[in-house]
XYZ file of C-alpha atoms in Angstrom:
661
model
C 0.000 0.000 0.000
C 1.289 3.413 -0.827
C 0.735 6.642 0.990
C 2.443 10.009 1.196
C 5.099 8.795 3.586
C 5.342 5.196 2.512
C 5.911 5.374 -1.226
C 8.506 2.684 -1.677
C 10.185 3.196 -5.015
C 11.168 0.485 -7.427
C 14.748 0.796 -6.227
C 13.786 -0.641 -2.848
C 10.968 -3.053 -3.620
C 11.952 -5.472 -6.315
C 8.487 -6.846 -6.851
C 7.055 -3.396 -7.484
C 9.209 -1.589 -10.108
C 8.726 -1.715 -9.319
C 5.822 -2.662 -7.436
C 5.784 1.114 -8.037
C 6.519 2.228 -11.032
C 8.022 2.979 -9.609
C 6.820 2.459 -11.577
C 8.077 1.817 -12.242
C 8.673 0.729 -11.287
C 9.404 0.116 -13.807
C 8.573 0.864 -13.702
C 7.840 0.386 -12.709
C 8.148 1.199 -9.897
C 3.595 5.730 -9.479
C 1.328 7.077 -12.146
C -0.946 9.527 -10.404
C -3.483 12.232 -11.178
C -2.886 15.912 -11.846
C -2.960 18.152 -8.800
C -5.266 21.116 -8.800
C -6.240 20.856 -12.464
C -9.576 19.098 -12.364
C -12.947 20.774 -12.458
C -13.434 20.328 -8.714
C -13.311 23.192 -6.253
C -9.625 23.174 -5.194
C -10.536 24.410 -1.708
C -13.084 21.724 -1.002
C -11.929 19.691 1.985
C -14.109 16.575 1.704
C -13.552 15.049 -1.725
C -15.218 11.815 -2.808
C -13.596 9.873 -5.637
C -15.612 6.864 -6.677
C -15.395 4.259 -9.368
C -18.479 5.670 -11.111
C -17.282 7.884 -13.981
C -19.241 10.550 -15.750
C -21.501 9.613 -18.629
C -20.409 12.335 -21.042
C -17.702 10.596 -23.078
C -19.502 8.435 -25.604
C -17.208 8.371 -28.612
C -16.686 5.175 -30.558
C -19.027 2.484 -31.729
C -20.349 -0.377 -29.676
C -19.040 -3.818 -30.578
C -21.913 -6.193 -29.978
C -20.285 -9.341 -31.342
C -19.624 -10.733 -27.864
C -23.105 -9.996 -26.532
C -24.657 -13.246 -27.728
C -23.973 -16.587 -29.355
C -21.294 -19.167 -28.696
C -17.662 -18.027 -28.469
C -15.427 -19.173 -31.317
C -12.918 -20.202 -28.643
C -12.572 -20.096 -24.866
C -8.763 -20.085 -24.837
C -6.224 -17.357 -25.575
C -2.507 -17.981 -26.146
C 0.239 -15.542 -25.221
C 3.990 -15.469 -24.817
C 5.053 -15.336 -21.184
C 7.543 -12.692 -19.997
C 10.909 -13.608 -21.507
C 12.962 -14.349 -18.401
C 10.138 -15.760 -16.285
C 10.485 -19.278 -14.879
C 7.310 -20.405 -13.069
C 9.144 -23.023 -11.011
C 11.440 -20.347 -9.571
C 8.785 -17.724 -8.915
C 8.311 -16.510 -5.372
C 4.961 -14.757 -5.084
C 5.413 -13.729 -1.473
C 4.266 -10.079 -1.680
C 6.815 -9.034 0.947
C 9.982 -10.355 -0.656
C 12.217 -8.075 -2.712
C 13.353 -10.836 -5.071
C 10.386 -12.441 -6.746
C 11.616 -13.581 -10.182
C 8.392 -12.226 -11.652
C 7.514 -9.072 -13.529
C 5.882 -6.583 -11.158
C 2.584 -6.392 -13.070
C 2.052 -10.144 -12.743
C 1.077 -9.591 -9.096
C -1.988 -7.694 -10.293
C -3.155 -10.653 -12.354
C -3.117 -13.125 -9.474
C -4.076 -10.619 -6.793
C -5.763 -7.227 -6.489
C -5.027 -3.757 -5.159
C -7.544 -1.100 -4.099
C -6.777 1.042 -7.168
C -4.192 1.255 -9.906
C -2.963 4.286 -11.893
C -3.177 4.141 -15.662
C -0.724 5.693 -18.112
C -2.382 9.077 -17.743
C -2.310 9.065 -13.961
C -6.033 8.360 -13.690
C -7.210 5.851 -11.061
C -8.519 2.424 -11.974
C -10.788 1.146 -9.193
C -10.489 -2.527 -8.319
C -10.884 -3.596 -4.687
C -11.909 -0.059 -3.763
C -15.411 1.166 -4.575
C -14.580 4.712 -3.558
C -11.997 6.816 -1.759
C -13.025 9.760 0.429
C -10.679 12.470 1.692
C -11.936 13.969 4.921
C -10.679 16.096 7.777
C -9.141 18.730 5.545
C -7.525 16.073 3.413
C -5.738 14.309 6.273
C -8.007 11.276 6.504
C -8.408 8.857 3.628
C -11.318 6.430 3.874
C -11.045 3.483 1.492
C -14.357 1.705 0.973
C -13.811 -1.764 -0.492
C -16.138 -3.599 -2.824
C -17.933 -6.464 -1.106
C -17.720 -8.646 -4.216
C -14.082 -9.792 -4.094
C -13.110 -13.107 -2.522
C -9.914 -15.057 -2.049
C -9.583 -18.231 -4.055
C -10.779 -20.256 -1.059
C -14.056 -18.295 -1.084
C -13.431 -16.067 1.950
C -14.088 -12.346 1.396
C -11.348 -9.773 0.884
C -11.856 -7.301 3.732
C -10.411 -4.244 5.410
C -8.531 -6.555 7.777
C -6.489 -7.844 4.807
C -5.587 -4.283 3.805
C -4.737 -3.384 7.404
C -2.461 -6.399 7.939
C -0.728 -5.763 4.613
C 0.063 -2.214 5.618
C 1.280 -3.024 9.133
C 3.661 -5.709 7.847
C 4.942 -3.253 5.224
C 5.545 -0.707 7.987
C 7.626 -3.207 9.948
C 9.506 -4.356 6.870
C 10.311 -0.880 5.564
C 10.284 1.351 8.643
C 10.807 -0.912 11.679
C 7.167 -0.642 12.670
C 3.998 1.485 12.542
C 5.213 3.592 15.469
C 8.140 4.714 13.299
C 5.838 6.183 10.660
C 3.961 9.459 10.670
C 0.609 8.128 9.565
C -1.626 5.373 10.865
C -4.111 2.769 9.677
C -7.413 1.757 11.242
C -10.135 -0.741 10.398
C -13.405 1.224 10.396
C -15.715 -1.664 9.514
C -15.523 -4.937 7.612
C -15.022 -3.232 4.249
C -13.619 0.176 5.193
C -10.077 1.084 6.213
C -8.886 4.547 7.248
C -5.451 5.999 6.569
C -4.753 8.991 8.835
C -2.073 11.229 7.309
C 0.252 13.693 9.057
C -0.595 16.349 6.475
C -3.152 17.000 3.743
C -3.104 15.149 0.449
C -3.775 16.709 -2.907
C -7.020 14.979 -3.943
C -6.172 14.588 -7.630
C -2.813 13.039 -6.746
C -3.820 10.948 -3.773
C -6.613 8.925 -5.313
C -4.221 6.877 -7.483
C -1.674 6.042 -4.809
C -3.202 3.019 -3.093
C -1.964 0.386 -5.491
C -0.006 -2.317 -3.696
C -1.507 -5.790 -3.883
C -3.315 -6.853 -0.739
C -2.053 -9.866 1.215
C -4.324 -12.333 2.959
C -4.679 -11.674 6.695
C -5.389 -15.288 7.633
C -2.088 -16.414 6.111
C 0.160 -13.512 7.146
C -1.227 -12.767 10.609
C 1.414 -15.076 12.130
C 4.116 -12.878 10.591
C 2.460 -9.782 12.014
C 2.439 -11.465 15.430
C 6.146 -12.226 15.098
C 6.812 -8.566 14.402
C 4.656 -7.447 17.318
C 6.477 -9.896 19.633
C 9.926 -8.705 18.483
C 11.551 -7.044 21.496
C 14.108 -4.827 19.777
C 15.382 -3.551 16.443
C 17.569 -6.585 15.888
C 14.614 -8.904 16.419
C 12.488 -6.918 13.944
C 15.261 -7.156 11.353
C 15.473 -10.917 11.886
C 11.732 -11.291 11.298
C 12.107 -9.233 8.120
C 14.980 -11.436 6.974
C 12.918 -14.571 7.574
C 9.891 -13.057 5.864
C 11.933 -12.078 2.810
C 13.279 -15.624 2.574
C 9.829 -17.187 2.956
C 8.855 -18.726 -0.381
C 5.335 -18.930 -1.745
C 5.079 -20.865 -4.993
C 2.400 -20.526 -7.639
C 1.045 -23.876 -6.443
C 0.832 -22.459 -2.912
C -0.998 -19.454 -4.262
C -3.700 -21.668 -5.742
C -3.855 -24.485 -3.206
C -3.870 -22.191 -0.135
C -6.243 -19.669 -1.642
C -3.783 -16.773 -1.402
C -4.838 -15.130 -4.648
C -7.960 -13.134 -5.440
C -7.349 -12.171 -9.084
C -9.267 -13.164 -12.191
C -6.792 -15.837 -13.353
C -5.536 -18.833 -11.349
C -2.403 -20.784 -12.390
C -3.525 -24.402 -12.641
C -0.853 -26.205 -14.653
C 2.859 -25.463 -14.849
C 5.301 -27.152 -17.210
C 8.648 -26.333 -18.858
C 6.778 -25.064 -21.924
C 3.714 -23.246 -20.633
C 1.739 -22.006 -17.657
C -1.994 -22.647 -17.932
C -4.410 -20.296 -16.166
C -8.112 -20.823 -15.572
C -10.662 -18.132 -14.813
C -11.704 -17.725 -11.192
C -15.456 -18.026 -11.621
C -16.349 -16.124 -8.438
C -14.357 -13.052 -9.422
C -16.642 -9.994 -9.869
C -15.380 -9.604 -13.436
C -15.720 -13.260 -14.409
C -18.698 -12.519 -16.659
C -16.847 -9.679 -18.403
C -15.109 -12.253 -20.592
C -16.238 -15.473 -22.225
C -12.687 -16.836 -22.064
C -12.116 -19.690 -19.644
C -8.401 -20.404 -20.109
C -5.256 -18.696 -21.251
C -1.931 -20.357 -21.972
C 1.313 -18.554 -21.235
C 3.883 -20.100 -23.558
C 7.447 -20.021 -22.232
C 9.398 -18.830 -25.272
C 12.707 -17.258 -24.320
C 14.226 -16.822 -27.774
C 13.025 -13.946 -29.920
C 13.213 -15.886 -33.192
C 11.061 -18.675 -31.770
C 8.553 -16.067 -30.613
C 8.489 -14.555 -34.099
C 7.933 -18.004 -35.584
C 5.093 -18.666 -33.129
C 3.537 -15.364 -34.196
C 3.890 -16.225 -37.897
C 2.284 -19.644 -37.486
C -0.653 -18.311 -35.491
C 0.245 -19.852 -32.151
C 0.030 -16.501 -30.351
C -3.179 -14.495 -30.134
C -1.931 -11.325 -28.449
C 1.203 -9.517 -27.327
C 3.150 -6.299 -26.904
C 6.555 -7.559 -28.048
C 7.806 -8.180 -31.621
C 5.561 -5.327 -32.744
C 7.496 -4.880 -36.014
C 6.782 -8.459 -37.018
C 3.157 -8.116 -35.914
C 2.679 -5.097 -38.166
C 3.702 -7.134 -41.205
C 1.663 -10.194 -40.253
C -1.820 -10.530 -41.724
C -2.922 -12.793 -38.870
C -2.832 -9.967 -36.300
C -3.150 -6.185 -36.149
C -2.368 -3.347 -33.714
C -5.501 -2.798 -31.669
C -4.329 -0.208 -29.146
C -1.544 2.391 -29.164
C -1.130 5.265 -26.713
C 1.494 7.540 -25.216
C 2.421 7.223 -21.558
C 3.981 9.579 -19.061
C 6.973 7.307 -18.493
C 10.573 8.032 -19.413
C 13.311 5.434 -19.462
C 16.433 7.190 -18.220
C 20.100 6.855 -17.420
C 20.738 7.319 -13.696
C 24.315 7.984 -12.641
C 26.033 6.992 -9.420
C 27.931 9.936 -7.988
C 30.139 7.653 -5.950
C 32.123 7.515 -9.185
C 34.481 10.508 -9.144
C 33.872 11.333 -12.804
C 30.096 10.967 -12.846
C 30.005 13.155 -9.744
C 31.211 16.021 -11.959
C 28.527 17.957 -13.798
C 30.600 18.435 -16.994
C 30.889 14.652 -17.413
C 27.148 14.186 -17.051
C 26.541 17.047 -19.472
C 28.976 15.505 -21.947
C 26.893 12.317 -21.935
C 23.736 14.392 -22.481
C 25.344 16.120 -25.485
C 26.683 12.841 -26.841
C 23.320 11.059 -26.905
C 21.529 10.979 -30.242
C 17.870 10.653 -29.346
C 16.699 10.476 -32.947
C 19.110 7.623 -33.604
C 18.029 5.763 -30.474
C 14.311 5.918 -31.249
C 15.035 4.670 -34.784
C 16.858 1.672 -33.343
C 13.963 0.957 -30.986
C 11.514 1.307 -33.874
C 13.544 -1.205 -35.892
C 14.063 -3.718 -33.093
C 10.856 -3.317 -31.085
C 8.396 -1.802 -33.558
C 7.542 1.008 -31.140
C 7.614 4.609 -32.306
C 8.917 6.776 -29.487
C 9.221 10.551 -29.403
C 12.731 12.025 -29.264
C 13.718 14.394 -26.471
C 15.713 17.570 -27.002
C 16.778 18.363 -23.455
C 16.837 17.236 -19.829
C 14.024 18.467 -17.586
C 12.672 15.417 -15.730
C 9.223 15.453 -17.368
C 7.648 13.962 -20.475
C 7.040 16.441 -23.288
C 3.329 16.635 -22.534
C 3.817 17.218 -18.808
C 6.666 19.682 -19.389
C 4.327 21.739 -21.547
C 1.548 21.538 -18.958
C 3.618 22.582 -15.972
C 6.439 24.570 -17.558
C 5.036 26.075 -20.714
C 6.784 26.911 -23.976
C 8.371 30.206 -22.890
C 10.005 28.652 -19.822
C 11.239 25.610 -21.726
C 12.854 27.803 -24.373
C 15.140 29.224 -21.667
C 16.452 25.800 -20.608
C 19.822 24.430 -21.702
C 19.252 22.481 -24.915
C 21.311 19.302 -25.140
C 19.880 18.445 -28.546
C 18.008 15.586 -30.158
C 21.055 14.914 -32.346
C 24.470 13.946 -30.988
C 26.743 16.937 -30.428
C 30.190 15.419 -29.761
C 31.990 18.751 -30.169
C 29.953 20.296 -27.366
C 30.585 17.186 -25.298
C 34.329 17.603 -25.825
C 34.212 21.309 -24.996
C 32.458 20.930 -21.628
C 35.024 18.292 -20.669
C 38.001 20.369 -21.785
C 36.637 23.423 -19.966
C 36.543 21.265 -16.831
C 40.198 20.252 -17.166
C 39.745 16.956 -18.978
C 42.021 15.828 -21.797
C 42.005 12.794 -24.052
C 44.949 10.398 -23.997
C 45.089 7.130 -25.903
C 41.398 7.323 -26.709
C 40.389 7.731 -23.059
C 39.340 10.901 -21.272
C 41.518 11.795 -18.298
C 40.336 13.994 -15.445
C 42.111 17.016 -13.990
C 43.756 14.828 -11.331
C 45.052 12.280 -13.873
C 42.339 9.664 -13.289
C 41.038 7.936 -16.418
C 37.361 7.561 -17.241
C 37.494 3.813 -17.627
C 36.017 0.668 -16.117
C 32.608 2.307 -15.757
C 30.013 -0.299 -14.794
C 26.899 0.165 -16.908
C 24.068 -1.900 -15.406
C 20.738 -2.597 -17.055
C 17.856 -4.831 -15.979
C 17.192 -7.803 -18.258
C 14.226 -6.124 -19.934
C 14.012 -6.040 -23.696
C 14.071 -2.318 -24.478
C 16.443 -1.562 -21.608
C 18.900 -4.049 -23.101
C 18.484 -2.384 -26.504
C 19.344 0.986 -24.965
C 22.381 -0.448 -23.206
C 23.634 -2.111 -26.381
C 23.267 1.221 -28.188
C 24.746 3.572 -25.590
C 27.574 1.459 -24.166
C 29.678 1.308 -27.379
C 28.867 4.961 -28.110
C 30.313 5.994 -24.743
C 33.244 3.650 -25.276
C 34.097 5.133 -28.660
C 33.875 8.657 -27.257
C 36.423 7.804 -24.566
C 34.266 6.822 -21.591
C 35.379 3.202 -21.282
C 32.644 1.046 -19.796
C 31.353 -2.480 -19.459
C 27.683 -3.265 -20.043
C 26.320 -5.732 -17.505
C 22.943 -7.445 -17.983
C 22.492 -9.815 -15.046
C 19.586 -12.105 -14.247
C 16.537 -10.517 -12.661
C 17.615 -11.493 -9.147
C 21.198 -10.458 -9.879
C 20.026 -7.052 -11.043
C 17.897 -6.468 -7.957
C 20.746 -7.399 -5.649
C 23.074 -4.843 -7.253
C 20.331 -2.249 -7.531
C 18.896 -2.559 -4.018
C 21.698 -4.002 -1.872
C 25.253 -3.490 -3.091
C 24.759 -0.449 -5.387
C 27.585 -1.968 -7.410
C 27.267 0.088 -10.602
C 28.212 3.472 -12.027
C 25.331 3.933 -14.454
C 21.989 2.174 -14.688
C 19.029 2.127 -17.047
C 15.986 2.926 -14.953
C 12.663 4.681 -15.401
C 10.788 7.746 -14.274
C 7.048 8.221 -13.977
C 6.241 11.808 -14.862
C 2.443 11.841 -14.896
C 2.665 14.537 -12.214
C 5.575 16.659 -10.889
C 5.046 15.085 -7.471
C 6.052 11.736 -8.992
C 8.688 12.954 -11.433
C 10.554 14.774 -8.661
C 9.788 12.359 -5.828
C 12.468 12.197 -3.152
C 11.905 8.642 -1.965
C 13.049 6.779 -5.069
C 15.413 6.993 -8.011
C 12.244 6.561 -10.054
C 11.839 10.225 -9.090
C 14.571 12.763 -8.418
C 16.474 10.612 -5.963
C 16.222 8.620 -2.750
C 16.611 11.360 -0.143
C 13.906 10.745 2.463
C 15.901 8.111 4.308
C 18.379 10.786 5.464
C 15.775 13.533 5.979
C 13.760 14.017 9.163
C 10.587 15.891 8.334
C 8.975 17.797 11.194
C 5.232 17.755 10.742
C 3.357 20.905 11.779
C 1.388 20.505 14.983
C -2.326 20.996 15.268
C -4.273 21.812 12.139
C -4.172 19.725 9.014
C -2.133 21.931 6.701
C 0.540 21.766 4.001
C 3.931 20.980 5.495
C 6.296 23.773 4.526
C 9.018 23.002 7.056
C 12.603 22.315 6.033
C 13.664 18.811 7.107
C 16.783 18.114 9.112
C 19.383 15.969 7.349
C 21.366 13.215 8.995
C 23.919 13.541 6.192
C 24.342 15.981 3.290
C 24.184 13.346 0.549
C 21.871 10.464 -0.286
C 22.932 6.921 0.544
C 21.937 5.806 -2.915
C 23.768 7.474 -5.845
C 25.445 9.949 -3.431
C 23.423 12.958 -4.605
C 23.935 16.267 -2.743
C 20.589 17.018 -1.144
C 20.893 20.790 -0.753
C 23.134 21.985 -3.575
C 23.282 25.536 -4.857
C 22.197 26.242 -8.421
C 21.695 29.440 -10.428
C 18.495 31.418 -10.101
C 18.653 32.518 -13.716
C 17.234 29.799 -15.937
C 19.607 28.795 -18.733
C 22.842 29.671 -16.943
C 25.553 27.167 -17.889
C 28.044 27.850 -15.105
C 27.857 28.546 -11.388
C 28.009 32.321 -11.565
C 25.336 34.849 -10.751
C 22.768 34.773 -7.979
C 22.310 31.309 -6.488
C 19.440 29.442 -4.865
C 19.365 26.306 -2.718
C 17.524 23.147 -3.684
C 15.118 21.926 -0.983
C 13.871 18.756 -2.675
C 11.987 17.112 0.203
C 10.299 20.336 1.293
C 9.332 21.308 -2.257
C 8.008 17.847 -3.068
C 5.942 17.844 0.128
C 4.341 21.102 -0.992
C 3.626 19.795 -4.492
C 1.974 16.631 -3.187
C -0.106 18.412 -0.537
C -1.132 21.763 -2.000
C -4.554 22.363 -3.515
C -3.176 25.079 -5.819
C -2.218 24.309 -9.433
C -0.228 27.567 -9.567
C 1.892 26.412 -6.635
C 2.518 23.072 -8.327
C 3.724 24.969 -11.407
C 5.984 27.210 -9.333
C 7.914 24.334 -7.784
C 7.738 22.140 -10.877
C 9.661 24.844 -12.759
C 12.298 24.951 -10.031
C 12.749 21.181 -10.277
C 12.791 21.249 -14.083
C 15.510 23.901 -14.090
C 17.560 22.030 -11.473
C 17.349 18.802 -13.473
C 18.305 20.690 -16.625
C 21.321 22.359 -14.994
C 22.528 19.490 -12.797
C 21.723 16.504 -15.077
C 21.410 13.832 -12.344
C 19.503 11.673 -14.834
C 19.104 11.738 -18.613
C 15.723 10.794 -20.087
C 15.909 8.840 -23.343
C 12.466 9.274 -24.916
C 8.749 9.665 -24.275
C 7.309 6.171 -24.043
C 4.581 4.700 -26.228
C 2.809 1.405 -25.706
C 1.300 -0.755 -28.446
C -0.613 -4.027 -28.362
C -1.328 -6.441 -31.206
C -3.804 -9.270 -31.434
C -5.902 -11.542 -33.588
C -8.830 -9.199 -34.161
C -10.640 -11.749 -36.342
C -10.967 -14.056 -33.377
C -11.047 -11.776 -30.341
C -12.517 -8.473 -29.155
C -9.811 -6.174 -27.764
C -9.989 -2.761 -26.037
C -9.059 -0.037 -28.524
C -9.417 2.997 -26.287
C -12.883 3.898 -27.563
C -15.406 4.261 -24.783
C -17.987 1.860 -26.176
C -15.776 -0.946 -27.455
C -16.374 -3.098 -24.375
C -19.630 -3.914 -22.548
C -18.199 -2.430 -19.331
C -16.166 0.315 -20.960
C -17.964 3.227 -19.308
C -17.129 1.774 -15.911
C -13.474 1.226 -16.729
C -12.597 3.617 -19.557
C -9.384 4.604 -17.778
C -8.187 0.997 -18.106
C -7.864 1.389 -21.867
C -4.669 3.327 -21.177
C -2.855 0.778 -19.107
C 0.889 0.484 -19.430
C 1.628 -1.928 -16.630
C -0.232 -5.145 -17.353
C -2.004 -7.103 -20.037
C -5.630 -6.246 -20.747
C -6.392 -9.910 -20.304
C -5.703 -9.646 -16.571
C -8.841 -7.640 -15.863
C -11.402 -9.076 -18.245
C -11.093 -6.703 -21.209
C -10.632 -9.411 -23.841
C -13.296 -11.799 -25.085
C -13.640 -14.189 -27.968
C -15.909 -13.267 -30.820
C -19.151 -15.217 -31.061
C -20.863 -17.202 -33.770
């Protein structure tokens, strides 16, 4: 469960990418709503956000083919995630190493809500979310229709236990956090916050899968019986090592999602529909087969021969195949980016980071991705921490024109100049710093995800040729998470950033945002009234533990300044992000978003590669797929936000049915 103080980024929770995504994770590890820009009264204190949308959007034509008659099939075939091995999967929701893709959790289990690619909430377990008490109390009313696979209802007690265990695991216990959780009644849980939440932002933040109380209550008791910090850590260690297999998930009734794994083999994982799921009648499919195809060429062959009915990989081949067609394509607010570890003496220097920004050829990179993945991404021309759409919304054209432009095309001469101006020289094809240290042996880490690998294979030799000698490392999923979360053994890493709102793009609790700063910042909450926290936190150390970022650096006030001259200002990332995520004023969000955009542009802690696009293909002769039109699904008006989902397959939530005859 996520809240203002407990947003655990993809860099700390391996099963969330993000289980967050951040999402994003992936990232994966949060895709949340826009603060202060809806039609609601921004000063209204009690805001109700329910799963019942308005009835005004009625574009598109109704597809009635699935409304009657016998389905032409009850089975759908897909390719499973490339590196996934069912026999090695650990679906314990509290372990950081799961050997699954983060979105798979949401197929087998459920969360109260989930954010779509536009930051809009998708309501699942939750029927509605009410902000009360000036925005400091969040009441989550659950649907009474969801049950665990053993038939017992999913209740507020499950949500409550999930959150308390997460508090122990991540913060040493609920008493170490600044908010609290209470069970109000069987289907209502209350989250009391230390400060107000922006309604448009908050409603999409409760998206961790819920764990079953009856199974995990013994772990909660172990935590509660732990007598000291060491004992709590030991319980956490044991919990992280506790393995729950897919068979356990089914046999012990630990899932509550639409699809149950029923047969696992070296070649496929068979899932059957959970008939008591509230969305069971949304689809006439009864089974789907996840084929374990690790090699790309075999996947392409399976596509050509009609063995696969749907997918989001091998899009290029799908576009040239008359058996399938693209049924949904949409832009997201996600940016895949290069994050740099400032524990490396060279990457800690701004001119080196700027040289990499100048060296990148965004047009070239998106062409490579188009060729290899079939996805058409939008090139970026500068560094500002936001997608193009969000940068325009919160920064505007005039402001963006003042920013330092690093270019869509590679500018190696500018890259050389910023290095030379900083005292670097090139010797034997390698850049040498002012103290004689060579820029070599850089460790370039990337998760074993298709497009991320493509980026690494493009950028690594480009950096090498320029004189930044590096080694690209693509470990296994578990190997990546260990280096990313535990050892921090890397100099550069391909990661992601969710920029659906400045509060996410510049989050200070995850590298999926600006950086992971909150763990060294002590925020003093204002006493008394529920009001926006504008206090400056105390720091236990001046730099972050992860990536070694300075937390309160100076940077120029004048936007577009290249150097360090002129009037300076201090970055207060935690304070500013608190304001953005709590204020009811869109103008205030813009004010601080511009400060963050300028800091990112000047400092270059991360470099965004492109604005992401998602595309799905499928056999449209045989199946009905969501296209993004409001009326293309019998339940589309209830779930229109789900047509823009970039974190899971549409199959997972009942949006695909077979055509009828």
